[in-house]
């Protein structure tokens, strides 16, 4: 893999927007993401600026977005980590039982899949999560749609294991989002 994995910078909101919109146009998007292209494309630039700033290494203390930058400077993929503190509600509305991280927005462009990019992105996200001292995270989790076996297999290969937890998929109560997690090493 010849990519540089790094945190997104505050001024890179337009590039982050472009990558996210490409992810939402991917054929796997309906089972990979909770928002649609049609929703995201309507967000004003201010939303994208705020998100890039919050996810950046300069400003982000409760979240961080990592990108895989190819030798030509293009972005091949990204992942974000959200810190979930014990006692608060997660974005599914459930009470968080322990300080933990949540991986979201995992995406690798199709032409870069299978080459180690997702592993490098997730590795950088986990390194950041484990380096936090306040709060000290007990685990990092993610949710994967039960109709997305390729993603589930990739996460298991990276050390994530099913916890038995699941939540209904927004907009499709017959589908489930399965929780997988990896504990602090």
C-alpha atoms as an extended CHARMM CRD file, in Angstrom:
* protein
*
       185  EXT
         1         1  UNK       CA              0.0000000000        0.0000000000        0.0000000000  PROA      1               0.0000000000
         2         2  UNK       CA              1.4950000000        3.3170000000       -1.0470000000  PROA      2               0.0000000000
         3         3  UNK       CA             -0.9410000000        5.6800000000        0.6640000000  PROA      3               0.0000000000
         4         4  UNK       CA             -0.2990000000        8.1640000000        3.4370000000  PROA      4               0.0000000000
         5         5  UNK       CA             -2.8440000000        7.8490000000        6.2380000000  PROA      5               0.0000000000
         6         6  UNK       CA             -3.4340000000       11.1250000000        8.0420000000  PROA      6               0.0000000000
         7         7  UNK       CA             -6.0410000000       13.1990000000        9.8380000000  PROA      7               0.0000000000
         8         8  UNK       CA             -8.1810000000       15.5130000000        7.7710000000  PROA      8               0.0000000000
         9         9  UNK       CA             -7.2380000000       19.2010000000        8.0480000000  PROA      9               0.0000000000
        10        10  UNK       CA             -9.7890000000       21.9680000000        8.7910000000  PROA      10              0.0000000000
        11        11  UNK       CA             -9.4880000000       23.5890000000        5.3600000000  PROA      11              0.0000000000
        12        12  UNK       CA            -10.1100000000       20.3150000000        3.5130000000  PROA      12              0.0000000000
        13        13  UNK       CA            -13.8740000000       20.3890000000        3.9310000000  PROA      13              0.0000000000
        14        14  UNK       CA            -14.5360000000       20.4650000000        0.1590000000  PROA      14              0.0000000000
        15        15  UNK       CA            -12.4050000000       17.3530000000       -0.3880000000  PROA      15              0.0000000000
        16        16  UNK       CA            -14.0950000000       15.6250000000        2.5650000000  PROA      16              0.0000000000
        17        17  UNK       CA            -17.4860000000       16.5590000000        1.0780000000  PROA      17              0.0000000000
        18        18  UNK       CA            -16.5090000000       15.1770000000       -2.3400000000  PROA      18              0.0000000000
        19        19  UNK       CA            -15.3210000000       11.8630000000       -0.8650000000  PROA      19              0.0000000000
        20        20  UNK       CA            -18.4500000000       11.5050000000        1.2780000000  PROA      20              0.0000000000
        21        21  UNK       CA            -20.7540000000       12.1910000000       -1.6700000000  PROA      21              0.0000000000
        22        22  UNK       CA            -18.8330000000        9.6280000000       -3.7450000000  PROA      22              0.0000000000
        23        23  UNK       CA            -19.2590000000        7.1260000000       -0.8990000000  PROA      23              0.0000000000
        24        24  UNK       CA            -22.9940000000        7.7630000000       -0.8420000000  PROA      24              0.0000000000
        25        25  UNK       CA            -23.1970000000        7.0740000000       -4.5850000000  PROA      25              0.0000000000
        26        26  UNK       CA            -21.4090000000        3.7220000000       -4.1900000000  PROA      26              0.0000000000
        27        27  UNK       CA            -23.6480000000        0.6930000000       -4.9300000000  PROA      27              0.0000000000
        28        28  UNK       CA            -23.1190000000       -0.5380000000       -1.3450000000  PROA      28              0.0000000000
        29        29  UNK       CA            -24.2280000000        2.7930000000        0.1780000000  PROA      29              0.0000000000
        30        30  UNK       CA            -27.7930000000        1.7010000000        1.0590000000  PROA      30              0.0000000000
        31        31  UNK       CA            -26.4230000000       -0.9590000000        3.4350000000  PROA      31              0.0000000000
        32        32  UNK       CA            -23.2940000000        0.9240000000        4.4760000000  PROA      32              0.0000000000
        33        33  UNK       CA            -24.4730000000        4.3880000000        5.5240000000  PROA      33              0.0000000000
        34        34  UNK       CA            -27.3490000000        5.8430000000        7.4970000000  PROA      34              0.0000000000
        35        35  UNK       CA            -27.7390000000        8.8910000000        5.2640000000  PROA      35              0.0000000000
        36        36  UNK       CA            -28.3960000000        9.1360000000        1.5520000000  PROA      36              0.0000000000
        37        37  UNK       CA            -26.7000000000       11.0720000000       -1.1990000000  PROA      37              0.0000000000
        38        38  UNK       CA            -29.8660000000       13.1270000000       -1.6190000000  PROA      38              0.0000000000
        39        39  UNK       CA            -29.7250000000       14.1850000000        2.0290000000  PROA      39              0.0000000000
        40        40  UNK       CA            -26.0040000000       14.9480000000        2.1190000000  PROA      40              0.0000000000
        41        41  UNK       CA            -25.8450000000       16.9100000000       -1.1180000000  PROA      41              0.0000000000
        42        42  UNK       CA            -28.3050000000       19.4100000000        0.3870000000  PROA      42              0.0000000000
        43        43  UNK       CA            -26.1160000000       20.2510000000        3.3940000000  PROA      43              0.0000000000
        44        44  UNK       CA            -24.8070000000       23.8150000000        3.2170000000  PROA      44              0.0000000000
        45        45  UNK       CA            -21.0570000000       24.3720000000        3.0200000000  PROA      45              0.0000000000
        46        46  UNK       CA            -21.0780000000       25.5090000000        6.6590000000  PROA      46              0.0000000000
        47        47  UNK       CA            -21.9980000000       21.9680000000        7.7630000000  PROA      47              0.0000000000
        48        48  UNK       CA            -19.0810000000       20.4840000000        5.8200000000  PROA      48              0.0000000000
        49        49  UNK       CA            -16.6870000000       23.1470000000        7.1820000000  PROA      49              0.0000000000
        50        50  UNK       CA            -17.7900000000       22.5100000000       10.7570000000  PROA      50              0.0000000000
        51        51  UNK       CA            -17.4680000000       18.7610000000       10.3430000000  PROA      51              0.0000000000
        52        52  UNK       CA            -13.9660000000       18.9560000000        8.8330000000  PROA      52              0.0000000000
        53        53  UNK       CA            -12.8510000000       21.2870000000       11.6170000000  PROA      53              0.0000000000
        54        54  UNK       CA            -14.2800000000       19.0290000000       14.3340000000  PROA      54              0.0000000000
        55        55  UNK       CA            -12.6820000000       15.9530000000       12.7880000000  PROA      55              0.0000000000
        56        56  UNK       CA             -9.2660000000       17.5880000000       12.3280000000  PROA      56              0.0000000000
        57        57  UNK       CA             -6.1140000000       16.9360000000       14.3200000000  PROA      57              0.0000000000
        58        58  UNK       CA             -5.9540000000       20.6210000000       15.2170000000  PROA      58              0.0000000000
        59        59  UNK       CA             -9.4100000000       20.8730000000       16.7250000000  PROA      59              0.0000000000
        60        60  UNK       CA            -10.8650000000       17.3970000000       17.1850000000  PROA      60              0.0000000000
        61        61  UNK       CA            -10.6990000000       16.0270000000       20.7100000000  PROA      61              0.0000000000
        62        62  UNK       CA            -13.8730000000       13.9480000000       20.6090000000  PROA      62              0.0000000000
        63        63  UNK       CA            -13.7080000000       12.8380000000       16.9980000000  PROA      63              0.0000000000
        64        64  UNK       CA            -11.1390000000       12.3780000000       14.2830000000  PROA      64              0.0000000000
        65        65  UNK       CA            -11.3790000000       11.6120000000       10.5670000000  PROA      65              0.0000000000
        66        66  UNK       CA             -8.5440000000        9.8740000000        8.7670000000  PROA      66              0.0000000000
        67        67  UNK       CA             -8.0070000000        9.8440000000        5.0160000000  PROA      67              0.0000000000
        68        68  UNK       CA             -5.9120000000        7.6400000000        2.7660000000  PROA      68              0.0000000000
        69        69  UNK       CA             -4.0040000000        9.9320000000        0.4200000000  PROA      69              0.0000000000
        70        70  UNK       CA             -2.5910000000        8.3610000000       -2.7470000000  PROA      70              0.0000000000
        71        71  UNK       CA              0.8030000000        9.4220000000       -4.1710000000  PROA      71              0.0000000000
        72        72  UNK       CA             -0.9820000000       11.7350000000       -6.6380000000  PROA      72              0.0000000000
        73        73  UNK       CA             -2.7050000000       13.5390000000       -3.7360000000  PROA      73              0.0000000000
        74        74  UNK       CA             -6.1550000000       12.0630000000       -4.3460000000  PROA      74              0.0000000000
        75        75  UNK       CA             -8.1180000000       10.5950000000       -1.4650000000  PROA      75              0.0000000000
        76        76  UNK       CA             -8.8290000000        6.8820000000       -1.7250000000  PROA      76              0.0000000000
        77        77  UNK       CA            -10.8210000000        6.4230000000        1.4640000000  PROA      77              0.0000000000
        78        78  UNK       CA            -11.6480000000        7.5950000000        4.9380000000  PROA      78              0.0000000000
        79        79  UNK       CA            -12.8660000000        6.5950000000        8.3820000000  PROA      79              0.0000000000
        80        80  UNK       CA            -14.0000000000        8.6300000000       11.3790000000  PROA      80              0.0000000000
        81        81  UNK       CA            -13.8860000000        7.8360000000       15.0930000000  PROA      81              0.0000000000
        82        82  UNK       CA            -16.4070000000        9.3100000000       17.5040000000  PROA      82              0.0000000000
        83        83  UNK       CA            -15.7950000000        9.2370000000       21.2640000000  PROA      83              0.0000000000
        84        84  UNK       CA            -18.8220000000        7.9590000000       23.1860000000  PROA      84              0.0000000000
        85        85  UNK       CA            -18.6930000000        8.7150000000       26.8940000000  PROA      85              0.0000000000
        86        86  UNK       CA            -20.2800000000        6.4580000000       29.5150000000  PROA      86              0.0000000000
        87        87  UNK       CA            -23.6890000000        7.6210000000       30.6610000000  PROA      87              0.0000000000
        88        88  UNK       CA            -24.5270000000        9.5620000000       27.5000000000  PROA      88              0.0000000000
        89        89  UNK       CA            -26.7440000000        8.5150000000       24.6080000000  PROA      89              0.0000000000
        90        90  UNK       CA            -25.2890000000        7.2310000000       21.3490000000  PROA      90              0.0000000000
        91        91  UNK       CA            -26.7440000000        8.2390000000       17.9910000000  PROA      91              0.0000000000
        92        92  UNK       CA            -29.1290000000        5.2550000000       18.1560000000  PROA      92              0.0000000000
        93        93  UNK       CA            -30.5560000000        6.6490000000       21.4120000000  PROA      93              0.0000000000
        94        94  UNK       CA            -29.1090000000        3.9100000000       23.6450000000  PROA      94              0.0000000000
        95        95  UNK       CA            -27.2510000000        4.6320000000       26.8810000000  PROA      95              0.0000000000
        96        96  UNK       CA            -23.4870000000        4.2070000000       26.5070000000  PROA      96              0.0000000000
        97        97  UNK       CA            -22.2570000000        1.7860000000       29.1880000000  PROA      97              0.0000000000
        98        98  UNK       CA            -18.5050000000        2.5200000000       29.0060000000  PROA      98              0.0000000000
        99        99  UNK       CA            -16.1520000000        5.0360000000       27.4670000000  PROA      99              0.0000000000
       100       100  UNK       CA            -15.6750000000        3.8120000000       23.9150000000  PROA      100             0.0000000000
       101       101  UNK       CA            -15.0490000000        4.8200000000       20.3430000000  PROA      101             0.0000000000
       102       102  UNK       CA            -17.4050000000        4.3310000000       17.4120000000  PROA      102             0.0000000000
       103       103  UNK       CA            -16.0660000000        3.9260000000       13.8560000000  PROA      103             0.0000000000
       104       104  UNK       CA            -18.2900000000        5.5590000000       11.2660000000  PROA      104             0.0000000000
       105       105  UNK       CA            -18.1330000000        6.5510000000        7.6250000000  PROA      105             0.0000000000
       106       106  UNK       CA            -15.7580000000        3.7850000000        6.5590000000  PROA      106             0.0000000000
       107       107  UNK       CA            -15.2560000000        4.0220000000        2.8070000000  PROA      107             0.0000000000
       108       108  UNK       CA            -12.6020000000        2.9920000000        0.2970000000  PROA      108             0.0000000000
       109       109  UNK       CA            -13.0050000000        3.7770000000       -3.3830000000  PROA      109             0.0000000000
       110       110  UNK       CA            -13.6840000000        0.5740000000       -5.3710000000  PROA      110             0.0000000000
       111       111  UNK       CA            -10.4160000000        0.7290000000       -7.3000000000  PROA      111             0.0000000000
       112       112  UNK       CA             -8.4510000000        0.6990000000       -4.0090000000  PROA      112             0.0000000000
       113       113  UNK       CA            -10.3320000000       -2.0930000000       -2.2510000000  PROA      113             0.0000000000
       114       114  UNK       CA             -8.4430000000       -5.2490000000       -1.3820000000  PROA      114             0.0000000000
       115       115  UNK       CA             -5.0790000000       -3.4860000000       -1.2040000000  PROA      115             0.0000000000
       116       116  UNK       CA             -4.8370000000       -2.8290000000        2.5230000000  PROA      116             0.0000000000
       117       117  UNK       CA             -6.2800000000        0.6950000000        2.5640000000  PROA      117             0.0000000000
       118       118  UNK       CA             -9.1550000000       -0.1290000000        4.9070000000  PROA      118             0.0000000000
       119       119  UNK       CA             -6.7790000000       -1.8690000000        7.3110000000  PROA      119             0.0000000000
       120       120  UNK       CA             -4.4390000000        1.1200000000        7.3480000000  PROA      120             0.0000000000
       121       121  UNK       CA             -7.3250000000        3.5410000000        7.9100000000  PROA      121             0.0000000000
       122       122  UNK       CA             -8.8160000000        1.4700000000       10.7250000000  PROA      122             0.0000000000
       123       123  UNK       CA             -5.3370000000        0.9860000000       12.2080000000  PROA      123             0.0000000000
       124       124  UNK       CA             -4.7940000000        4.7530000000       12.3580000000  PROA      124             0.0000000000
       125       125  UNK       CA             -8.2370000000        5.2320000000       13.8940000000  PROA      125             0.0000000000
       126       126  UNK       CA             -7.5380000000        2.6050000000       16.5570000000  PROA      126             0.0000000000
       127       127  UNK       CA             -4.0990000000        4.0520000000       17.3170000000  PROA      127             0.0000000000
       128       128  UNK       CA             -5.7080000000        7.4540000000       17.9180000000  PROA      128             0.0000000000
       129       129  UNK       CA             -8.4740000000        5.9440000000       20.0490000000  PROA      129             0.0000000000
       130       130  UNK       CA             -6.0580000000        3.9880000000       22.2410000000  PROA      130             0.0000000000
       131       131  UNK       CA             -3.8350000000        7.0590000000       22.7000000000  PROA      131             0.0000000000
       132       132  UNK       CA             -6.6440000000        9.0650000000       24.3140000000  PROA      132             0.0000000000
       133       133  UNK       CA             -6.2370000000        9.5380000000       28.0510000000  PROA      133             0.0000000000
       134       134  UNK       CA             -9.4300000000       11.4450000000       28.8730000000  PROA      134             0.0000000000
       135       135  UNK       CA            -11.5100000000        9.4990000000       28.4680000000  PROA      135             0.0000000000
       136       136  UNK       CA             -9.5280000000        6.2660000000       28.2870000000  PROA      136             0.0000000000
       137       137  UNK       CA            -11.5090000000        4.1000000000       25.8770000000  PROA      137             0.0000000000
       138       138  UNK       CA            -12.3130000000        0.5100000000       26.8260000000  PROA      138             0.0000000000
       139       139  UNK       CA            -13.1750000000       -0.5330000000       23.3020000000  PROA      139             0.0000000000
       140       140  UNK       CA            -13.9390000000        0.6650000000       19.7840000000  PROA      140             0.0000000000
       141       141  UNK       CA            -17.0990000000       -0.5250000000       18.1050000000  PROA      141             0.0000000000
       142       142  UNK       CA            -18.8610000000       -0.2010000000       14.7970000000  PROA      142             0.0000000000
       143       143  UNK       CA            -22.1540000000       -1.2400000000       13.2790000000  PROA      143             0.0000000000
       144       144  UNK       CA            -22.4750000000       -3.1660000000       10.0510000000  PROA      144             0.0000000000
       145       145  UNK       CA            -25.6650000000       -3.9540000000        8.1960000000  PROA      145             0.0000000000
       146       146  UNK       CA            -26.5910000000       -7.6340000000        8.2560000000  PROA      146             0.0000000000
       147       147  UNK       CA            -26.9060000000       -7.3820000000        4.4590000000  PROA      147             0.0000000000
       148       148  UNK       CA            -23.2610000000       -6.3290000000        4.0520000000  PROA      148             0.0000000000
       149       149  UNK       CA            -21.2560000000       -9.5480000000        4.5740000000  PROA      149             0.0000000000
       150       150  UNK       CA            -18.1910000000       -8.2300000000        2.7290000000  PROA      150             0.0000000000
       151       151  UNK       CA            -17.7960000000       -5.3610000000        5.1860000000  PROA      151             0.0000000000
       152       152  UNK       CA            -18.4610000000       -7.6500000000        8.1630000000  PROA      152             0.0000000000
       153       153  UNK       CA            -15.7480000000      -10.0390000000        6.9570000000  PROA      153             0.0000000000
       154       154  UNK       CA            -13.2800000000       -7.1730000000        6.5070000000  PROA      154             0.0000000000
       155       155  UNK       CA            -13.9250000000       -5.9410000000       10.0520000000  PROA      155             0.0000000000
       156       156  UNK       CA            -13.5480000000       -9.4510000000       11.5030000000  PROA      156             0.0000000000
       157       157  UNK       CA            -10.2270000000       -9.7580000000        9.6690000000  PROA      157             0.0000000000
       158       158  UNK       CA             -9.1450000000       -6.5490000000       11.4260000000  PROA      158             0.0000000000
       159       159  UNK       CA             -9.9380000000       -8.0230000000       14.8500000000  PROA      159             0.0000000000
       160       160  UNK       CA            -13.5130000000       -6.8720000000       15.4310000000  PROA      160             0.0000000000
       161       161  UNK       CA            -15.8170000000       -9.4950000000       16.9110000000  PROA      161             0.0000000000
       162       162  UNK       CA            -19.6190000000       -9.6090000000       17.0940000000  PROA      162             0.0000000000
       163       163  UNK       CA            -20.8970000000       -8.4930000000       20.4950000000  PROA      163             0.0000000000
       164       164  UNK       CA            -24.4440000000       -9.7790000000       20.0570000000  PROA      164             0.0000000000
       165       165  UNK       CA            -25.7620000000       -6.2380000000       20.0450000000  PROA      165             0.0000000000
       166       166  UNK       CA            -27.8900000000       -4.9980000000       17.1790000000  PROA      166             0.0000000000
       167       167  UNK       CA            -30.2220000000       -2.1540000000       16.3040000000  PROA      167             0.0000000000
       168       168  UNK       CA            -32.8710000000       -1.8790000000       13.5960000000  PROA      168             0.0000000000
       169       169  UNK       CA            -31.7430000000       -0.1310000000       10.4370000000  PROA      169             0.0000000000
       170       170  UNK       CA            -33.2790000000        3.3030000000       10.0280000000  PROA      170             0.0000000000
       171       171  UNK       CA            -35.9930000000        3.1790000000        7.3910000000  PROA      171             0.0000000000
       172       172  UNK       CA            -36.0250000000       -0.6350000000        7.1570000000  PROA      172             0.0000000000
       173       173  UNK       CA            -37.0850000000       -2.3880000000       10.3720000000  PROA      173             0.0000000000
       174       174  UNK       CA            -36.5170000000       -5.8000000000        8.7610000000  PROA      174             0.0000000000
       175       175  UNK       CA            -32.7690000000       -5.0760000000        8.4770000000  PROA      175             0.0000000000
       176       176  UNK       CA            -30.3980000000       -4.9590000000       11.4220000000  PROA      176             0.0000000000
       177       177  UNK       CA            -27.1890000000       -3.1130000000       12.2090000000  PROA      177             0.0000000000
       178       178  UNK       CA            -24.9300000000       -5.6320000000       13.9800000000  PROA      178             0.0000000000
       179       179  UNK       CA            -22.4300000000       -4.3860000000       16.5560000000  PROA      179             0.0000000000
       180       180  UNK       CA            -18.8080000000       -5.5260000000       16.3290000000  PROA      180             0.0000000000
       181       181  UNK       CA            -16.0850000000       -4.3550000000       18.7050000000  PROA      181             0.0000000000
       182       182  UNK       CA            -12.4240000000       -4.6530000000       19.5260000000  PROA      182             0.0000000000
       183       183  UNK       CA            -11.1850000000       -4.2250000000       23.0850000000  PROA      183             0.0000000000
       184       184  UNK       CA             -8.2520000000       -2.1540000000       24.2340000000  PROA      184             0.0000000000
       185       185  UNK       CA             -5.0530000000       -4.1030000000       23.5900000000  PROA      185             0.0000000000
